Amino acid sequence: MLNKLLVAVSIILNLVLTIHILYNNNSTTWNPTWTNRAAAEAEAAASVPCSGHGRAYVDGLGVLDSHKPPCECNNCYTGQDCSVLLKDCPVDADSGDPLFLEPFWMRKAEESAVVESGWHRMSYRYYKLGAFVSVELEMIIRELHSIMGNAVTDNRFIVFGTGATQLIAASVHALSQTNSSYPSRLVTSVPYYNMYKQQAEFFNSADLMFEGDASAWKQCDNITQVIEIVTSPNNPDGKLKCAVLDGPNVKTIHDCAYYWPYFSPIIQPVDEDLSLFSLSKTTGHAGSRFGWALVKDEAVYKKMNTYISLSTMGVSRDTQLHALQLLKVVIGDRGDEIFHFGYRTMKKRWEKLNKIMSMSTRFSLETIKPEYCNYFKKVRDFTPSYAWVKCERLEDTNCYEIFKAAKITGRGGEAFGSGRRFVRLSLIRSQDDFDQLIAMLKKFVSKEAVVVVESI
Amino acid sequence: MLNKLLVAVSIILNLVLTIHILYNNNSTTWNPTWTNRAAAEAEAAASVPCSGHGRAYVDGLGVLDSHKPPCECNNCYTGQDCSVLLKDCPVDADSGDPLFLEPFWMRKAEESAVVESGWHRMSYRYYKLGAFVSVELEMIIRELHSIMGNAVTDNRFIVFGTGATQLIAASVHALSQTNSSYPSRLVTSVPYYNMYKQQAEFFNSADLMFEGDASAWKQCDNITQVIEIVTSPNNPDGKLKCAVLDGPNVKTIHDCAYYWPYFSPIIQPVDEDLSLFSLSKTTGHAGSRFGWALVKDEAVYKKMNTYISLSTMGVSRDTQLHALQLLKVVIGDRGDEIFHFGYRTMKKRWEKLNKIMSMSTRFSLETIKPEYCNYFKKVRDFTPSYAWVKCERLEDTNCYEIFKAAKITGRGGEAFGSGRRFVRLSLIRSQDDFDQLIAMLKKFVSKEAVVVVESI
């Protein structure tokens, strides 16, 4: 009897185990093959915690030797796992590194990952006899603008650039190609993004001359060959801007890199001859070097494309692949999650900053009146990328140096064509950078109160 | 007895099955999590066969709508699965699309794949306060040159560019920055790569003038402010070249894009002030837009870096990640597999071409004397990227048009500063392109024989 039971149990167990094995082999789980190594490597890097104050990348320092990606610590953090906060460490509020969006992409790990094969688009051109641009990427950019309502793309050509940086150069070059023997004049409004001036002066084209502030040319009748760059929202001060000059001899470039709901209400779609956008300020991927221009005139479009071809033969296909995947995630829910996340982050940061600055009489910030945002469907504050700070005391002639002495590195007003009374502080960097900025500002401003008390 | 045997067998079977299950669960197989979606997508695209005459990519046309990447067929193939060969279809032998290396990368699928996370290096800069360049990528480039023996990297700075294209512009710009009020003269040897002239004329810098053939300046004493570009091996004719001009007022740029064992014996390492290389002709990834310059002088290095910064703020981090992975595979076996594969391919292609051309009196190819190759450790033929074909008949004044009429699109000699007697045919394209070229050439040359016979 016991024997029979034993046999029965054993046979049942045999069946159960066999079914288990068969079921697992027949399951619909997909078995990675050639992507396995790369996937394991990426997940290994991603799983290094770096105490939340750093990041390990598959192409980190030393991976060629050890295969172990090390932590690259955020500013002011150190140690192998970035757990040590340096005391009295200088705060970096200089560049517009858009890392405030990094937490969003970490949350979207699965949706945003891309596997690039070793043979991915080795050719110079997309498709048979095609161009340097991915048609799908162009389509998704049009869709994004239509969802956001921040730019009209109908009847517009799209030019891709290695960052908006390259597109500034390409568009200025295209518009400066006149038949005149005199160079075109490039102007913009103070305060302005320094890149316009730097490029024009460094590339030193015989067809172009940087002439500074646009308003200086307002009184001139019969101005010819003027190219005005309008940055709206403006870098550094975040304001929405209009062209200062107009007339048949004025050509205008609209740099709309910051015209996203993170930073500004979307008042109406940009509907201009030539406007520029940047992935850096759309998804936060400054490192990918991708931007695009919306161009009405076919001749200008062709000239810009020639510029991009002769300069870099288009934009890296690796970059275009990555950008496509990122924008797929963005439009997946019609921008809902990323733009709400980004705006919430900026709003919180501005609230903290305003609270501190309101305690100061030494430093001031201009406020911009709230406006109705067509994307969020409500009246909202401006939450610009940068704080454009003015030093109000007579003796504070160099605002940059004053902040520098207080261990806050911003960007001096001179770089923007303004006086030294101004300094730009970046608010779109990583949370660590921002937290350090706020802590240091608090200290700085509270000292001011002490000084005031002492001087009474 | 039978019962006992049954129990024994059953227990043994149970043990085997249990061990099997335990072993499989405890195996070191890694379970993908967030990379799963991207990996499945990549493998799905890679598994579309396209009849061997096309490729499906994850960012292919229509993927936004259908999620199914379509076949992108090679030239002259059509149909949903690229199985239909078009009859009498014109052959494309124009651009230097280096797809002859694609089969190598497909074979190296696992080693060369990269997973890029959505948050990969979003910052403008590598590492804390770092530059626009991956230190690991710089290291592996130095290692590659040391293995190949094709360039000295000691005491050289490395500048990264968005393709060698951007580095040509950057190096010419850097060397043209003199204190003189006269522009520098840019010269090179005929036949030359057209990009040099096109860039100089299109960017129209006040500091530079393209002056054509270098040898025209050889007789001039006291020449000043001359920049000579030496392309070696030369594009289009594949010859190793030396500078024509020298002296204290001559600056030289060595474009060494083709100095790899695929195309030329490696005679000695390039040991010059400024030399340029391109990933396109190293691994075959033209689409990635990556190149590098080896620069001796620190001042020139800094000027080139400023150019790259103001032009594109460095090279895409997506591209640098991809390039690092590809070069890891290349140096994994000290270049053994890829360079042997590539050279074998080129050698076979040249053998087929030479066989056909030897039957022609109408067209000629210059031969280059074999030389000892320090990499392959043997005397070997030159196997250039391009066939530089001369039309020998008096009446054949436009060689490009003659080939065009025979349904072969090359690149006309005029583009290289040579006469119309020449046409350049690309030999580094896909196997399909090459096979079609050979088939069409055979037809073309055999007609020549018929004509000869008829005219007797």
mmCIF file of C-alpha atoms in Angstrom, chain A residues 38-209:
data_model
loop_
_atom_site.group_PDB
_atom_site.id
_atom_site.type_symbol
_atom_site.label_atom_id
_atom_site.label_comp_id
_atom_site.label_asym_id
_atom_site.label_seq_id
_atom_site.Cartn_x
_atom_site.Cartn_y
_atom_site.Cartn_z
ATOM 1 C CA ALA A 38 24.667 45.421 -23.960
ATOM 2 C CA ALA A 39 21.472 45.243 -21.905
ATOM 3 C CA ALA A 40 23.271 43.651 -18.962
ATOM 4 C CA GLU A 41 25.962 46.305 -19.147
ATOM 5 C CA ALA A 42 23.417 49.139 -19.211
ATOM 6 C CA GLU A 43 21.436 47.728 -16.313
ATOM 7 C CA ALA A 44 24.594 47.172 -14.300
ATOM 8 C CA ALA A 45 25.587 50.810 -14.754
ATOM 9 C CA ALA A 46 22.081 52.013 -13.970
ATOM 10 C CA SER A 47 21.957 49.996 -10.773
ATOM 11 C CA VAL A 48 24.952 51.762 -9.200
ATOM 12 C CA PRO A 49 23.193 54.049 -6.730
ATOM 13 C CA CYS A 50 25.938 56.688 -6.175
ATOM 14 C CA SER A 51 23.996 57.738 -3.043
ATOM 15 C CA GLY A 52 21.593 59.679 -5.225
ATOM 16 C CA HIS A 53 24.292 62.320 -5.777
ATOM 17 C CA GLY A 54 25.953 61.017 -8.881
ATOM 18 C CA ARG A 55 25.547 58.776 -11.866
ATOM 19 C CA ALA A 56 27.406 55.789 -13.316
ATOM 20 C CA TYR A 57 27.505 55.563 -17.099
ATOM 21 C CA VAL A 58 28.469 52.653 -19.360
ATOM 22 C CA ASP A 59 31.136 54.900 -20.881
ATOM 23 C CA GLY A 60 32.405 56.148 -17.526
ATOM 24 C CA LEU A 61 36.019 56.848 -16.674
ATOM 25 C CA GLY A 62 38.052 53.679 -16.420
ATOM 26 C CA VAL A 63 35.571 51.286 -18.046
ATOM 27 C CA LEU A 64 38.202 50.288 -20.597
ATOM 28 C CA ASP A 65 40.302 48.803 -17.815
ATOM 29 C CA SER A 66 37.939 47.549 -15.165
ATOM 30 C CA HIS A 67 34.566 47.215 -16.912
ATOM 31 C CA LYS A 68 33.036 48.681 -13.759
ATOM 32 C CA PRO A 69 31.515 52.093 -14.393
ATOM 33 C CA PRO A 70 32.428 54.424 -11.548
ATOM 34 C CA CYS A 71 30.179 57.023 -9.939
ATOM 35 C CA GLU A 72 30.520 60.490 -11.420
ATOM 36 C CA CYS A 73 29.503 62.698 -8.524
ATOM 37 C CA ASN A 74 27.406 65.845 -8.711
ATOM 38 C CA ASN A 75 29.075 69.124 -7.858
ATOM 39 C CA CYS A 76 30.207 69.295 -4.211
ATOM 40 C CA TYR A 77 29.834 65.550 -3.665
ATOM 41 C CA THR A 78 32.765 63.193 -3.486
ATOM 42 C CA GLY A 79 33.782 59.704 -2.421
ATOM 43 C CA GLN A 80 33.509 56.468 -4.348
ATOM 44 C CA ASP A 81 29.744 56.432 -3.875
ATOM 45 C CA CYS A 82 29.292 60.229 -3.857
ATOM 46 C CA SER A 83 28.150 60.114 -0.252
ATOM 47 C CA VAL A 84 30.464 62.828 1.049
ATOM 48 C CA LEU A 85 29.224 66.411 0.835
ATOM 49 C CA LEU A 86 32.122 68.858 0.686
ATOM 50 C CA LYS A 87 31.810 71.707 3.147
ATOM 51 C CA ASP A 88 31.668 75.259 1.877
ATOM 52 C CA CYS A 89 31.964 74.045 -1.670
ATOM 53 C CA PRO A 90 31.461 76.681 -4.414
ATOM 54 C CA VAL A 91 28.057 76.442 -6.084
ATOM 55 C CA ASP A 92 27.829 76.081 -9.872
ATOM 56 C CA ALA A 93 24.987 78.157 -11.315
ATOM 57 C CA ASP A 94 26.680 78.936 -14.595
ATOM 58 C CA SER A 95 25.647 76.902 -17.633
ATOM 59 C CA GLY A 96 22.095 76.032 -18.660
ATOM 60 C CA ASP A 97 22.596 72.310 -18.196
ATOM 61 C CA PRO A 98 18.966 71.141 -18.238
ATOM 62 C CA LEU A 99 19.357 68.334 -15.718
ATOM 63 C CA PHE A 100 16.147 69.305 -13.933
ATOM 64 C CA LEU A 101 14.478 66.856 -16.334
ATOM 65 C CA GLU A 102 16.784 63.926 -15.529
ATOM 66 C CA PRO A 103 14.456 62.448 -12.855
ATOM 67 C CA PHE A 104 11.686 62.266 -15.450
ATOM 68 C CA TRP A 105 13.831 60.181 -17.800
ATOM 69 C CA MET A 106 14.974 57.864 -15.012
ATOM 70 C CA ARG A 107 11.326 57.223 -14.244
ATOM 71 C CA LYS A 108 10.743 56.487 -17.940
ATOM 72 C CA ALA A 109 13.661 54.063 -18.153
ATOM 73 C CA GLU A 110 11.838 51.353 -20.076
ATOM 74 C CA GLU A 111 10.027 53.584 -22.555
ATOM 75 C CA SER A 112 13.023 55.741 -23.377
ATOM 76 C CA ALA A 113 15.808 53.158 -23.721
ATOM 77 C CA VAL A 114 17.251 52.505 -27.161
ATOM 78 C CA VAL A 115 19.342 49.590 -28.382
ATOM 79 C CA GLU A 116 21.645 50.626 -31.159
ATOM 80 C CA SER A 117 23.019 47.815 -33.268
ATOM 81 C CA GLY A 118 26.595 47.894 -34.522
ATOM 82 C CA TRP A 119 25.348 48.229 -38.091
ATOM 83 C CA HIS A 120 22.769 50.942 -37.416
ATOM 84 C CA ARG A 121 22.549 53.356 -40.366
ATOM 85 C CA MET A 122 26.225 53.271 -41.332
ATOM 86 C CA SER A 123 25.458 55.177 -44.516
ATOM 87 C CA TYR A 124 25.726 58.929 -45.000
ATOM 88 C CA ARG A 125 22.118 59.013 -46.050
ATOM 89 C CA TYR A 126 18.730 57.846 -44.809
ATOM 90 C CA TYR A 127 16.778 55.625 -47.170
ATOM 91 C CA LYS A 128 17.733 55.140 -50.776
ATOM 92 C CA LEU A 129 19.211 58.336 -52.235
ATOM 93 C CA GLY A 130 17.740 60.120 -49.242
ATOM 94 C CA ALA A 131 18.789 63.112 -47.206
ATOM 95 C CA PHE A 132 20.696 63.441 -43.948
ATOM 96 C CA VAL A 133 17.462 63.531 -41.953
ATOM 97 C CA SER A 134 15.133 60.949 -40.467
ATOM 98 C CA VAL A 135 11.666 61.499 -41.899
ATOM 99 C CA GLU A 136 10.106 59.966 -38.788
ATOM 100 C CA LEU A 137 11.925 62.433 -36.568
ATOM 101 C CA GLU A 138 10.710 65.304 -38.711
ATOM 102 C CA MET A 139 7.141 63.997 -38.429
ATOM 103 C CA ILE A 140 7.266 63.677 -34.678
ATOM 104 C CA ILE A 141 8.618 67.235 -34.331
ATOM 105 C CA ARG A 142 5.659 68.548 -36.321
ATOM 106 C CA GLU A 143 3.318 66.537 -34.134
ATOM 107 C CA LEU A 144 4.957 67.833 -30.960
ATOM 108 C CA HIS A 145 4.507 71.480 -32.001
ATOM 109 C CA SER A 146 0.918 70.823 -32.943
ATOM 110 C CA ILE A 147 0.216 69.265 -29.533
ATOM 111 C CA MET A 148 2.001 72.015 -27.630
ATOM 112 C CA GLY A 149 0.582 74.832 -29.722
ATOM 113 C CA ASN A 150 3.905 76.652 -29.538
ATOM 114 C CA ALA A 151 4.752 76.806 -33.247
ATOM 115 C CA VAL A 152 3.096 76.590 -36.638
ATOM 116 C CA THR A 153 4.786 73.957 -38.792
ATOM 117 C CA ASP A 154 2.435 74.061 -41.795
ATOM 118 C CA ASN A 155 4.188 75.325 -44.889
ATOM 119 C CA ARG A 156 7.496 75.147 -43.086
ATOM 120 C CA PHE A 157 10.617 73.236 -44.040
ATOM 121 C CA ILE A 158 12.527 71.677 -41.164
ATOM 122 C CA VAL A 159 16.321 71.851 -40.947
ATOM 123 C CA PHE A 160 18.120 69.639 -38.416
ATOM 124 C CA GLY A 161 21.227 70.931 -36.686
ATOM 125 C CA THR A 162 23.902 69.636 -34.327
ATOM 126 C CA GLY A 163 22.250 71.626 -31.565
ATOM 127 C CA ALA A 164 20.525 74.971 -32.023
ATOM 128 C CA THR A 165 24.117 76.256 -31.831
ATOM 129 C CA GLN A 166 24.802 75.063 -35.360
ATOM 130 C CA LEU A 167 21.449 76.385 -36.556
ATOM 131 C CA ILE A 168 22.206 79.895 -35.319
ATOM 132 C CA ALA A 169 25.340 79.859 -37.464
ATOM 133 C CA ALA A 170 23.515 78.285 -40.411
ATOM 134 C CA SER A 171 20.605 80.715 -40.355
ATOM 135 C CA VAL A 172 22.771 83.811 -39.920
ATOM 136 C CA HIS A 173 24.953 82.563 -42.787
ATOM 137 C CA ALA A 174 21.948 81.872 -45.021
ATOM 138 C CA LEU A 175 20.431 85.307 -44.439
ATOM 139 C CA SER A 176 23.768 87.062 -44.960
ATOM 140 C CA GLN A 177 24.119 85.706 -48.493
ATOM 141 C CA THR A 178 23.067 88.784 -50.428
ATOM 142 C CA ASN A 179 24.400 90.110 -53.665
ATOM 143 C CA SER A 180 25.715 93.212 -51.978
ATOM 144 C CA SER A 181 29.414 93.875 -51.589
ATOM 145 C CA TYR A 182 28.792 95.120 -48.054
ATOM 146 C CA PRO A 183 28.441 92.727 -45.138
ATOM 147 C CA SER A 184 25.084 92.263 -43.440
ATOM 148 C CA ARG A 185 24.676 93.632 -39.923
ATOM 149 C CA LEU A 186 23.706 91.218 -37.174
ATOM 150 C CA VAL A 187 21.813 92.830 -34.296
ATOM 151 C CA THR A 188 19.863 91.675 -31.261
ATOM 152 C CA SER A 189 18.391 93.134 -28.059
ATOM 153 C CA VAL A 190 20.358 93.660 -24.870
ATOM 154 C CA PRO A 191 20.585 91.526 -22.765
ATOM 155 C CA TYR A 192 21.335 88.830 -25.349
ATOM 156 C CA TYR A 193 22.671 85.281 -25.550
ATOM 157 C CA ASN A 194 26.379 85.658 -26.094
ATOM 158 C CA MET A 195 26.685 82.900 -28.690
ATOM 159 C CA TYR A 196 25.325 85.189 -31.454
ATOM 160 C CA LYS A 197 28.179 87.619 -31.014
ATOM 161 C CA GLN A 198 30.852 85.004 -30.381
ATOM 162 C CA GLN A 199 30.018 83.033 -33.530
ATOM 163 C CA ALA A 200 29.832 86.074 -35.784
ATOM 164 C CA GLU A 201 33.155 87.405 -34.559
ATOM 165 C CA PHE A 202 34.986 84.081 -34.482
ATOM 166 C CA PHE A 203 33.850 82.725 -37.865
ATOM 167 C CA ASN A 204 34.606 86.171 -39.307
ATOM 168 C CA SER A 205 32.609 85.808 -42.495
ATOM 169 C CA ALA A 206 33.226 88.530 -45.053
ATOM 170 C CA ASP A 207 29.436 88.754 -45.389
ATOM 171 C CA LEU A 208 28.624 89.547 -41.762
ATOM 172 C CA MET A 209 29.349 92.042 -39.020
#
